[in-house]
């Protein structure tokens, strides 16, 4: 069975493991705990959405079920026994949605840059192949620089002015934090985890609910309905 933590060595214990080994295990244990906390949080968001708006939850699942990403996630979920990891021990605290979004920003940017349609060249010009090879890193660099500048500007605004309550405006579309976090709008009010048949589906639904605004920001200019 998957375990969630590695017990620390007894004080003064001697053995074949070195202090570096114990520190390495401490880091891997932290990764394990963070993964468990994130998965359980996403699943609880999924439970909330499935209970609060069952029709939307059903449509989200019907849309993603045929996709390889969903099927591959199901395979890895079963292969790595993540359900055992999630339900082993006391429930972890809810991970803030801001932390989940922050951790997923770079992977989403990489996917967006890798799948964006590159402008086609009308004729072969010197250096065209080199330019095409550099196009992906340059687009990623541009996106990262833009995000960094916007974040720095927002930080300066928060420091020099009166912070805007997050509930008033969450993004350009006018969505509020209350609309994105659960039936009552706060992570603390998320329903408990439901182990069993719906667990992976709840993770998928919760991922779409939490990362939806981030994914929408990287959507094509004219996406198909």
Coordinates of N, CA and C in Angstrom, one line a residue, residues 3-197:
X3 N 2.3 4.7 1.0 CA 2.4 5.4 2.3 C 2.6 6.9 2.0
X4 N 2.1 7.7 3.0 CA 2.2 9.1 2.8 C 3.4 9.8 3.3
X5 N 4.1 9.2 4.2 CA 5.3 9.8 4.8 C 6.3 8.8 5.2
X6 N 7.6 9.2 5.3 CA 8.6 8.4 5.8 C 9.0 8.8 7.2
X7 N 8.9 7.9 8.2 CA 9.2 8.3 9.6 C 10.7 8.7 9.7
X8 N 10.9 9.7 10.5 CA 12.3 10.2 10.7 C 13.1 9.1 11.5
X9 N 14.4 9.1 11.3 CA 15.3 8.1 12.0 C 15.3 8.5 13.4
X10 N 15.5 7.5 14.3 CA 15.6 7.7 15.7 C 16.8 8.6 16.0
X11 N 16.8 9.4 17.1 CA 17.9 10.2 17.4 C 19.1 9.4 17.8
X12 N 20.2 9.7 17.2 CA 21.5 9.0 17.5 C 21.6 7.6 16.8
X13 N 20.6 7.3 15.9 CA 20.7 6.0 15.2 C 21.8 5.9 14.3
X14 N 22.4 4.7 14.2 CA 23.5 4.5 13.2 C 23.0 3.4 12.3
X15 N 23.6 3.4 11.1 CA 23.2 2.4 10.1 C 23.8 2.7 8.8
X16 N 23.4 2.0 7.7 CA 24.0 2.2 6.4 C 23.5 3.5 5.7
X17 N 22.4 4.0 6.2 CA 21.9 5.2 5.5 C 22.7 6.5 6.1
X18 N 23.0 7.3 5.2 CA 23.8 8.5 5.5 C 22.8 9.7 5.8
X19 N 23.3 10.8 6.4 CA 22.5 12.0 6.6 C 21.9 12.5 5.3
X20 N 22.7 12.4 4.2 CA 22.2 12.8 2.9 C 21.0 11.9 2.5
X21 N 21.1 10.6 2.8 CA 19.9 9.7 2.4 C 18.7 10.2 3.1
X22 N 18.8 10.5 4.4 CA 17.6 10.9 5.2 C 17.1 12.2 4.7
X23 N 17.9 13.2 4.3 CA 17.5 14.4 3.8 C 16.8 14.2 2.4
X24 N 17.3 13.3 1.6 CA 16.7 13.0 0.3 C 15.3 12.4 0.5
X25 N 15.2 11.5 1.5 CA 13.9 11.0 1.8 C 12.9 12.0 2.4
X26 N 13.5 13.0 3.1 CA 12.6 14.1 3.6 C 12.0 14.9 2.5
X27 N 12.9 15.2 1.5 CA 12.4 15.9 0.3 C 11.3 15.1 -0.4
X28 N 11.6 13.8 -0.7 CA 10.6 13.0 -1.4 C 9.4 12.8 -0.6
X29 N 9.5 12.8 0.7 CA 8.3 12.7 1.5 C 7.4 14.0 1.4
X30 N 8.1 15.1 1.3 CA 7.4 16.4 1.1 C 6.7 16.4 -0.2
X31 N 7.4 15.9 -1.3 CA 6.7 15.8 -2.6 C 5.5 14.9 -2.5
X32 N 5.6 13.8 -1.8 CA 4.5 12.8 -1.7 C 3.3 13.5 -1.0
X33 N 3.6 14.2 0.1 CA 2.6 14.9 0.9 C 1.9 16.0 0.1
X34 N 2.7 16.7 -0.7 CA 2.1 17.8 -1.5 C 1.2 17.2 -2.6
X35 N 1.7 16.1 -3.2 CA 0.9 15.5 -4.3 C -0.4 15.0 -3.7
X36 N -0.4 14.4 -2.5 CA -1.6 13.9 -1.9 C -2.5 15.0 -1.5
X37 N -2.0 16.1 -1.0 CA -2.8 17.3 -0.7 C -3.5 17.9 -1.9
X38 N -2.7 18.0 -3.0 CA -3.3 18.5 -4.2 C -4.4 17.6 -4.8
X39 N -4.1 16.3 -4.9 CA -5.1 15.4 -5.4 C -6.4 15.4 -4.6
X40 N -6.2 15.4 -3.3 CA -7.4 15.4 -2.4 C -8.2 16.7 -2.5
X41 N -7.5 17.8 -2.7 CA -8.2 19.1 -2.9 C -9.0 19.1 -4.2
X42 N -8.3 18.7 -5.2 CA -9.0 18.7 -6.5 C -10.2 17.7 -6.5
X43 N -10.1 16.6 -5.8 CA -11.2 15.7 -5.7 C -12.4 16.3 -4.9
X44 N -12.1 17.0 -3.9 CA -13.1 17.7 -3.1 C -13.8 18.8 -3.9
X45 N -13.0 19.5 -4.8 CA -13.7 20.5 -5.7 C -14.6 19.7 -6.6
X46 N -14.2 18.6 -7.1 CA -15.0 17.8 -8.0 C -16.3 17.3 -7.3
X47 N -16.2 16.9 -6.1 CA -17.4 16.5 -5.3 C -18.3 17.7 -5.2
X48 N -17.8 18.8 -4.9 CA -18.6 20.0 -4.7 C -19.3 20.4 -6.0
X49 N -18.6 20.3 -7.1 CA -19.2 20.6 -8.4 C -20.3 19.6 -8.8
X50 N -20.0 18.3 -8.5 CA -20.9 17.2 -8.9 C -22.2 17.3 -8.1
X51 N -22.1 17.8 -6.8 CA -23.3 18.0 -6.0 C -24.0 19.2 -6.3
X52 N -23.3 20.3 -6.6 CA -23.9 21.6 -6.7 C -24.5 21.8 -8.1
X53 N -23.8 21.4 -9.2 CA -24.2 21.5 -10.5 C -24.0 20.2 -11.3
X54 N -24.8 19.2 -11.0 CA -24.6 17.9 -11.6 C -24.6 17.9 -13.1
X55 N -25.4 18.8 -13.7 CA -25.5 18.8 -15.2 C -24.2 19.3 -15.8
X56 N -23.6 20.3 -15.2 CA -22.3 20.8 -15.7 C -21.2 19.7 -15.5
X57 N -21.2 19.1 -14.4 CA -20.2 18.0 -14.1 C -20.4 16.9 -15.1
X58 N -21.6 16.5 -15.5 CA -21.8 15.4 -16.4 C -21.3 15.8 -17.8
X59 N -21.5 17.1 -18.2 CA -21.1 17.6 -19.5 C -19.6 17.7 -19.6
X60 N -18.9 18.1 -18.5 CA -17.5 18.1 -18.5 C -16.9 16.8 -18.7
X61 N -17.4 15.8 -17.9 CA -16.9 14.4 -18.1 C -17.2 13.8 -19.5
X62 N -18.4 14.1 -20.0 CA -18.7 13.5 -21.3 C -17.7 14.1 -22.4
X63 N -17.3 15.4 -22.2 CA -16.4 16.0 -23.1 C -15.0 15.4 -23.1
X64 N -14.5 15.2 -21.9 CA -13.1 14.8 -21.8 C -12.9 13.3 -21.8
X65 N -13.9 12.5 -21.6 CA -13.7 11.0 -21.5 C -13.1 10.4 -22.8
X66 N -13.4 10.9 -24.0 CA -12.8 10.3 -25.2 C -11.3 10.7 -25.4
X67 N -10.8 11.7 -24.7 CA -9.5 12.2 -24.9 C -8.4 11.4 -24.3
X68 N -7.3 11.2 -25.0 CA -6.1 10.4 -24.5 C -5.6 10.9 -23.2
X69 N -5.7 12.3 -22.9 CA -5.2 12.8 -21.6 C -6.0 12.2 -20.5
X70 N -7.3 12.1 -20.7 CA -8.2 11.6 -19.6 C -7.9 10.1 -19.4
X71 N -7.8 9.4 -20.5 CA -7.6 7.9 -20.4 C -6.2 7.6 -19.9
X72 N -5.2 8.4 -20.3 CA -3.8 8.2 -19.7 C -3.8 8.6 -18.3
X73 N -4.5 9.6 -17.8 CA -4.6 9.9 -16.4 C -5.2 8.8 -15.6
X74 N -6.3 8.2 -16.2 CA -6.9 7.1 -15.5 C -5.9 5.9 -15.3
X75 N -5.1 5.6 -16.4 CA -4.2 4.5 -16.4 C -3.1 4.8 -15.3
X76 N -2.5 6.0 -15.3 CA -1.5 6.4 -14.3 C -2.1 6.4 -12.9
X77 N -3.4 6.8 -12.7 CA -4.0 6.8 -11.4 C -4.1 5.4 -10.8
X78 N -4.4 4.5 -11.7 CA -4.5 3.1 -11.2 C -3.2 2.4 -11.0
X79 N -2.3 2.7 -12.0 CA -0.9 2.1 -12.0 C -0.1 2.5 -10.7
X80 N -0.2 3.8 -10.4 CA 0.6 4.4 -9.3 C -0.2 4.3 -8.0
X81 N -1.4 3.7 -8.0 CA -2.1 3.5 -6.8 C -2.3 4.8 -6.0
X82 N -2.7 5.8 -6.7 CA -2.9 7.1 -6.1 C -4.1 7.1 -5.2
X83 N -5.1 6.2 -5.4 CA -6.2 6.2 -4.5 C -5.8 5.8 -3.1
X84 N -4.8 4.8 -3.1 CA -4.3 4.4 -1.7 C -3.6 5.6 -1.1
X85 N -2.8 6.3 -1.9 CA -2.1 7.5 -1.3 C -3.1 8.5 -0.8
X86 N -4.2 8.7 -1.4 CA -5.2 9.7 -1.0 C -6.0 9.4 0.2
X87 N -6.4 8.1 0.3 CA -7.2 7.7 1.4 C -6.5 7.2 2.6
X88 N -5.1 7.0 2.5 CA -4.3 6.5 3.6 C -4.1 7.6 4.7
X89 N -4.7 7.4 5.9 CA -4.4 8.4 6.9 C -5.5 9.4 7.0
X90 N -5.3 10.4 7.9 CA -6.2 11.5 8.1 C -6.3 12.4 6.8
X91 N -7.4 13.0 6.5 CA -7.5 13.9 5.3 C -6.5 15.0 5.5
X92 N -5.8 15.4 4.4 CA -4.9 16.5 4.5 C -5.6 17.8 4.4
X93 N -5.0 18.9 4.8 CA -5.7 20.2 4.7 C -5.9 20.6 3.2
X94 N -6.8 21.4 3.0 CA -7.1 21.9 1.6 C -5.9 22.7 1.1
X95 N -5.5 22.4 -0.1 CA -4.5 23.2 -0.7 C -5.1 24.5 -1.4
X96 N -4.6 25.7 -1.1 CA -5.2 26.9 -1.8 C -5.2 26.8 -3.3
X97 N -6.3 27.2 -3.9 CA -6.4 27.1 -5.3 C -5.2 27.9 -6.0
X98 N -4.8 29.1 -5.4 CA -3.8 29.9 -6.0 C -2.5 29.1 -6.1
X99 N -2.2 28.2 -5.1 CA -1.0 27.4 -5.2 C -1.1 26.4 -6.3
X100 N -2.3 25.8 -6.5 CA -2.4 24.8 -7.5 C -2.3 25.4 -8.9
X101 N -2.9 26.6 -9.1 CA -2.8 27.3 -10.3 C -1.4 27.7 -10.6
X102 N -0.7 28.2 -9.6 CA 0.7 28.6 -9.7 C 1.6 27.5 -10.2
X103 N 1.4 26.3 -9.6 CA 2.2 25.1 -9.9 C 1.9 24.7 -11.4
X104 N 0.7 24.9 -11.9 CA 0.4 24.4 -13.2 C 0.6 25.5 -14.3
X105 N 0.9 26.7 -13.9 CA 1.1 27.7 -14.9 C 2.1 27.4 -16.0
X106 N 3.3 27.0 -15.5 CA 4.4 26.8 -16.5 C 4.1 25.6 -17.4
X107 N 3.6 24.4 -16.8 CA 3.2 23.3 -17.8 C 2.2 23.7 -18.8
X108 N 1.2 24.5 -18.4 CA 0.2 25.0 -19.3 C 0.8 25.9 -20.4
X109 N 1.7 26.8 -20.0 CA 2.4 27.6 -20.9 C 3.2 26.8 -21.9
X110 N 3.8 25.8 -21.5 CA 4.6 24.9 -22.4 C 3.7 24.2 -23.4
X111 N 2.6 23.7 -22.9 CA 1.6 23.0 -23.8 C 1.0 24.0 -24.8
X112 N 0.7 25.2 -24.3 CA 0.2 26.3 -25.2 C 1.2 26.6 -26.3
X113 N 2.5 26.8 -25.9 CA 3.5 27.1 -26.9 C 3.7 26.0 -27.9
X114 N 3.7 24.8 -27.4 CA 4.0 23.6 -28.2 C 2.9 23.3 -29.2
X115 N 1.6 23.7 -28.9 CA 0.5 23.3 -29.7 C 0.0 24.5 -30.5
X116 N 0.6 25.7 -30.3 CA 0.1 26.9 -31.1 C 0.6 26.7 -32.5
X117 N -0.3 27.2 -33.4 CA 0.0 27.1 -34.8 C 1.1 28.2 -35.2
X118 N 2.2 27.7 -35.7 CA 3.2 28.6 -36.1 C 2.9 29.3 -37.5
X119 N 3.3 30.5 -37.7 CA 3.0 31.2 -38.9 C 3.8 30.5 -40.1
X120 N 3.1 30.2 -41.2 CA 3.7 29.6 -42.3 C 4.5 30.5 -43.2
X121 N 5.6 30.0 -43.7 CA 6.4 30.8 -44.6 C 6.0 30.6 -46.0
X122 N 5.9 31.7 -46.7 CA 5.5 31.6 -48.1 C 6.6 31.1 -49.1
X123 N 7.9 31.3 -48.6 CA 9.0 30.8 -49.5 C 10.1 30.5 -48.6
X124 N 11.1 29.7 -49.1 CA 12.2 29.3 -48.3 C 13.2 30.5 -48.3
X125 N 13.6 30.9 -47.1 CA 14.5 32.0 -47.0 C 15.7 31.5 -46.1
X126 N 16.8 32.2 -46.2 CA 18.0 31.8 -45.4 C 17.7 31.9 -43.9
X127 N 18.0 30.8 -43.2 CA 17.8 30.8 -41.8 C 16.4 30.4 -41.4
X128 N 15.6 30.0 -42.3 CA 14.2 29.6 -42.0 C 14.1 28.5 -41.0
X129 N 14.9 27.4 -41.3 CA 14.9 26.3 -40.4 C 15.3 26.6 -39.0
X130 N 16.4 27.5 -38.9 CA 16.8 27.9 -37.5 C 15.7 28.7 -36.8
X131 N 15.1 29.6 -37.6 CA 14.0 30.4 -37.0 C 12.9 29.5 -36.6
X132 N 12.5 28.5 -37.3 CA 11.4 27.7 -36.9 C 11.8 26.9 -35.7
X133 N 13.1 26.5 -35.6 CA 13.5 25.7 -34.4 C 13.5 26.6 -33.2
X134 N 13.7 27.9 -33.3 CA 13.8 28.8 -32.2 C 12.4 29.4 -31.9
X135 N 11.4 29.1 -32.7 CA 10.1 29.7 -32.6 C 9.4 29.4 -31.3
X136 N 9.5 28.1 -30.9 CA 8.8 27.6 -29.7 C 9.5 28.3 -28.4
X137 N 10.8 28.2 -28.3 CA 11.4 28.9 -27.1 C 11.1 30.4 -27.1
X138 N 11.1 31.0 -28.2 CA 10.9 32.5 -28.2 C 9.5 32.8 -27.8
X139 N 8.5 32.0 -28.3 CA 7.1 32.2 -27.9 C 7.0 32.0 -26.4
X140 N 7.6 30.9 -25.9 CA 7.5 30.6 -24.5 C 8.2 31.8 -23.7
X141 N 9.3 32.3 -24.1 CA 10.0 33.4 -23.5 C 9.1 34.6 -23.4
X142 N 8.5 34.9 -24.6 CA 7.6 36.1 -24.6 C 6.4 35.9 -23.6
X143 N 5.8 34.7 -23.6 CA 4.7 34.5 -22.7 C 5.2 34.6 -21.2
X144 N 6.3 34.1 -20.9 CA 6.9 34.1 -19.6 C 7.2 35.6 -19.2
X145 N 7.8 36.3 -20.1 CA 8.1 37.7 -19.8 C 6.8 38.5 -19.6
X146 N 5.8 38.3 -20.4 CA 4.6 39.1 -20.2 C 3.9 38.7 -18.9
X147 N 3.9 37.4 -18.5 CA 3.3 37.1 -17.2 C 4.1 37.7 -16.1
X148 N 5.4 37.7 -16.2 CA 6.3 38.3 -15.1 C 6.0 39.8 -15.0
X149 N 5.9 40.5 -16.1 CA 5.7 41.9 -16.0 C 4.3 42.2 -15.4
X150 N 3.3 41.4 -15.8 CA 1.9 41.7 -15.3 C 1.9 41.4 -13.8
X151 N 2.6 40.3 -13.4 CA 2.6 39.9 -11.9 C 3.4 41.0 -11.1
X152 N 4.5 41.5 -11.7 CA 5.2 42.6 -11.0 C 4.4 43.8 -10.9
X153 N 3.7 44.2 -11.9 CA 2.8 45.4 -11.8 C 1.7 45.2 -10.8
X154 N 1.1 44.0 -10.7 CA 0.1 43.7 -9.7 C 0.7 43.8 -8.3
X155 N 1.9 43.2 -8.1 CA 2.5 43.3 -6.8 C 2.8 44.7 -6.4
X156 N 3.2 45.6 -7.3 CA 3.5 47.0 -7.0 C 2.2 47.7 -6.7
X157 N 1.1 47.3 -7.4 CA -0.2 47.9 -7.1 C -0.7 47.5 -5.7
X158 N -0.4 46.3 -5.3 CA -0.9 45.8 -4.0 C -0.1 46.5 -2.9
X159 N 1.2 46.8 -3.2 CA 2.1 47.4 -2.2 C 1.8 48.9 -2.0
X160 N 1.6 49.6 -3.1 CA 1.4 51.0 -3.1 C 0.0 51.5 -3.0
X161 N -0.9 50.7 -3.3 CA -2.3 51.1 -3.2 C -3.1 50.2 -2.3
X162 N -4.4 50.4 -2.4 CA -5.4 49.6 -1.6 C -5.7 48.3 -2.3
X163 N -5.4 47.1 -1.8 CA -5.6 45.9 -2.5 C -7.1 45.8 -2.9
X164 N -7.4 45.3 -4.1 CA -8.8 45.0 -4.5 C -9.2 43.7 -3.9
X165 N -10.4 43.7 -3.3 CA -10.9 42.4 -2.8 C -11.0 41.4 -3.9
X166 N -10.5 40.1 -3.7 CA -10.5 39.2 -4.8 C -11.9 38.8 -5.2
X167 N -12.9 38.9 -4.3 CA -14.2 38.5 -4.6 C -14.9 39.5 -5.6
X168 N -14.3 40.7 -5.7 CA -14.9 41.7 -6.6 C -14.7 41.4 -8.1
X169 N -13.4 41.0 -8.4 CA -13.1 40.7 -9.8 C -12.0 39.7 -9.8
X170 N -12.2 38.6 -10.5 CA -11.1 37.6 -10.5 C -10.4 37.5 -11.8
X171 N -11.0 38.0 -12.9 CA -10.3 38.0 -14.2 C -11.0 38.9 -15.2
X172 N -10.6 39.0 -16.4 CA -11.2 39.9 -17.4 C -12.6 39.5 -17.7
X173 N -13.0 38.3 -17.5 CA -14.4 37.9 -17.8 C -15.4 38.3 -16.8
X174 N -14.9 38.8 -15.6 CA -15.8 39.2 -14.6 C -16.2 38.1 -13.6
X175 N -15.5 36.9 -13.8 CA -15.8 35.8 -12.9 C -15.3 36.1 -11.5
X176 N -16.0 35.7 -10.5 CA -15.6 36.0 -9.1 C -15.0 34.7 -8.5
X177 N -14.3 34.9 -7.4 CA -13.7 33.7 -6.8 C -14.8 32.8 -6.2
X178 N -15.9 33.4 -5.8 CA -17.0 32.6 -5.3 C -17.6 31.6 -6.4
X179 N -17.5 32.0 -7.6 CA -18.1 31.2 -8.7 C -17.1 30.1 -9.0
X180 N -15.9 30.1 -8.6 CA -14.9 29.1 -9.0 C -14.5 28.1 -8.0
X181 N -14.9 28.3 -6.7 CA -14.4 27.5 -5.7 C -15.3 26.5 -5.0
X182 N -16.5 26.5 -5.2 CA -17.3 25.5 -4.6 C -18.7 26.1 -4.3
X183 N -19.6 25.3 -3.7 CA -21.0 25.7 -3.6 C -21.1 27.0 -2.8
X184 N -20.2 27.2 -1.8 CA -20.4 28.4 -1.0 C -19.2 29.4 -1.2
X185 N -18.3 29.1 -2.0 CA -17.3 30.1 -2.4 C -16.0 30.0 -1.6
X186 N -15.8 29.2 -0.6 CA -14.6 29.1 0.1 C -14.0 27.7 0.2
X187 N -12.7 27.5 0.1 CA -12.1 26.2 0.2 C -12.5 25.5 1.5
X188 N -12.6 26.2 2.6 CA -12.9 25.6 3.9 C -14.2 24.9 3.9
X189 N -15.1 25.3 3.0 CA -16.5 24.7 3.0 C -16.6 23.6 1.9
X190 N -15.5 23.1 1.4 CA -15.6 22.0 0.4 C -16.1 20.7 1.1
X191 N -16.9 19.9 0.4 CA -17.3 18.7 1.0 C -16.2 17.7 1.2
X192 N -16.3 16.7 2.0 CA -15.2 15.7 2.3 C -15.0 14.9 1.0
X193 N -13.9 14.2 1.0 CA -13.5 13.3 -0.1 C -14.4 12.1 -0.1
X194 N -14.8 11.7 -1.3 CA -15.6 10.5 -1.5 C -14.7 9.4 -2.2
X195 N -14.2 8.5 -1.5 CA -13.4 7.4 -2.1 C -14.3 6.4 -2.8
X196 N -13.7 5.7 -3.8 CA -14.4 4.7 -4.5 C -14.6 5.0 -6.0
X197 N -15.7 4.7 -6.6 CA -15.9 4.7 -8.0 C -15.7 6.1 -8.6

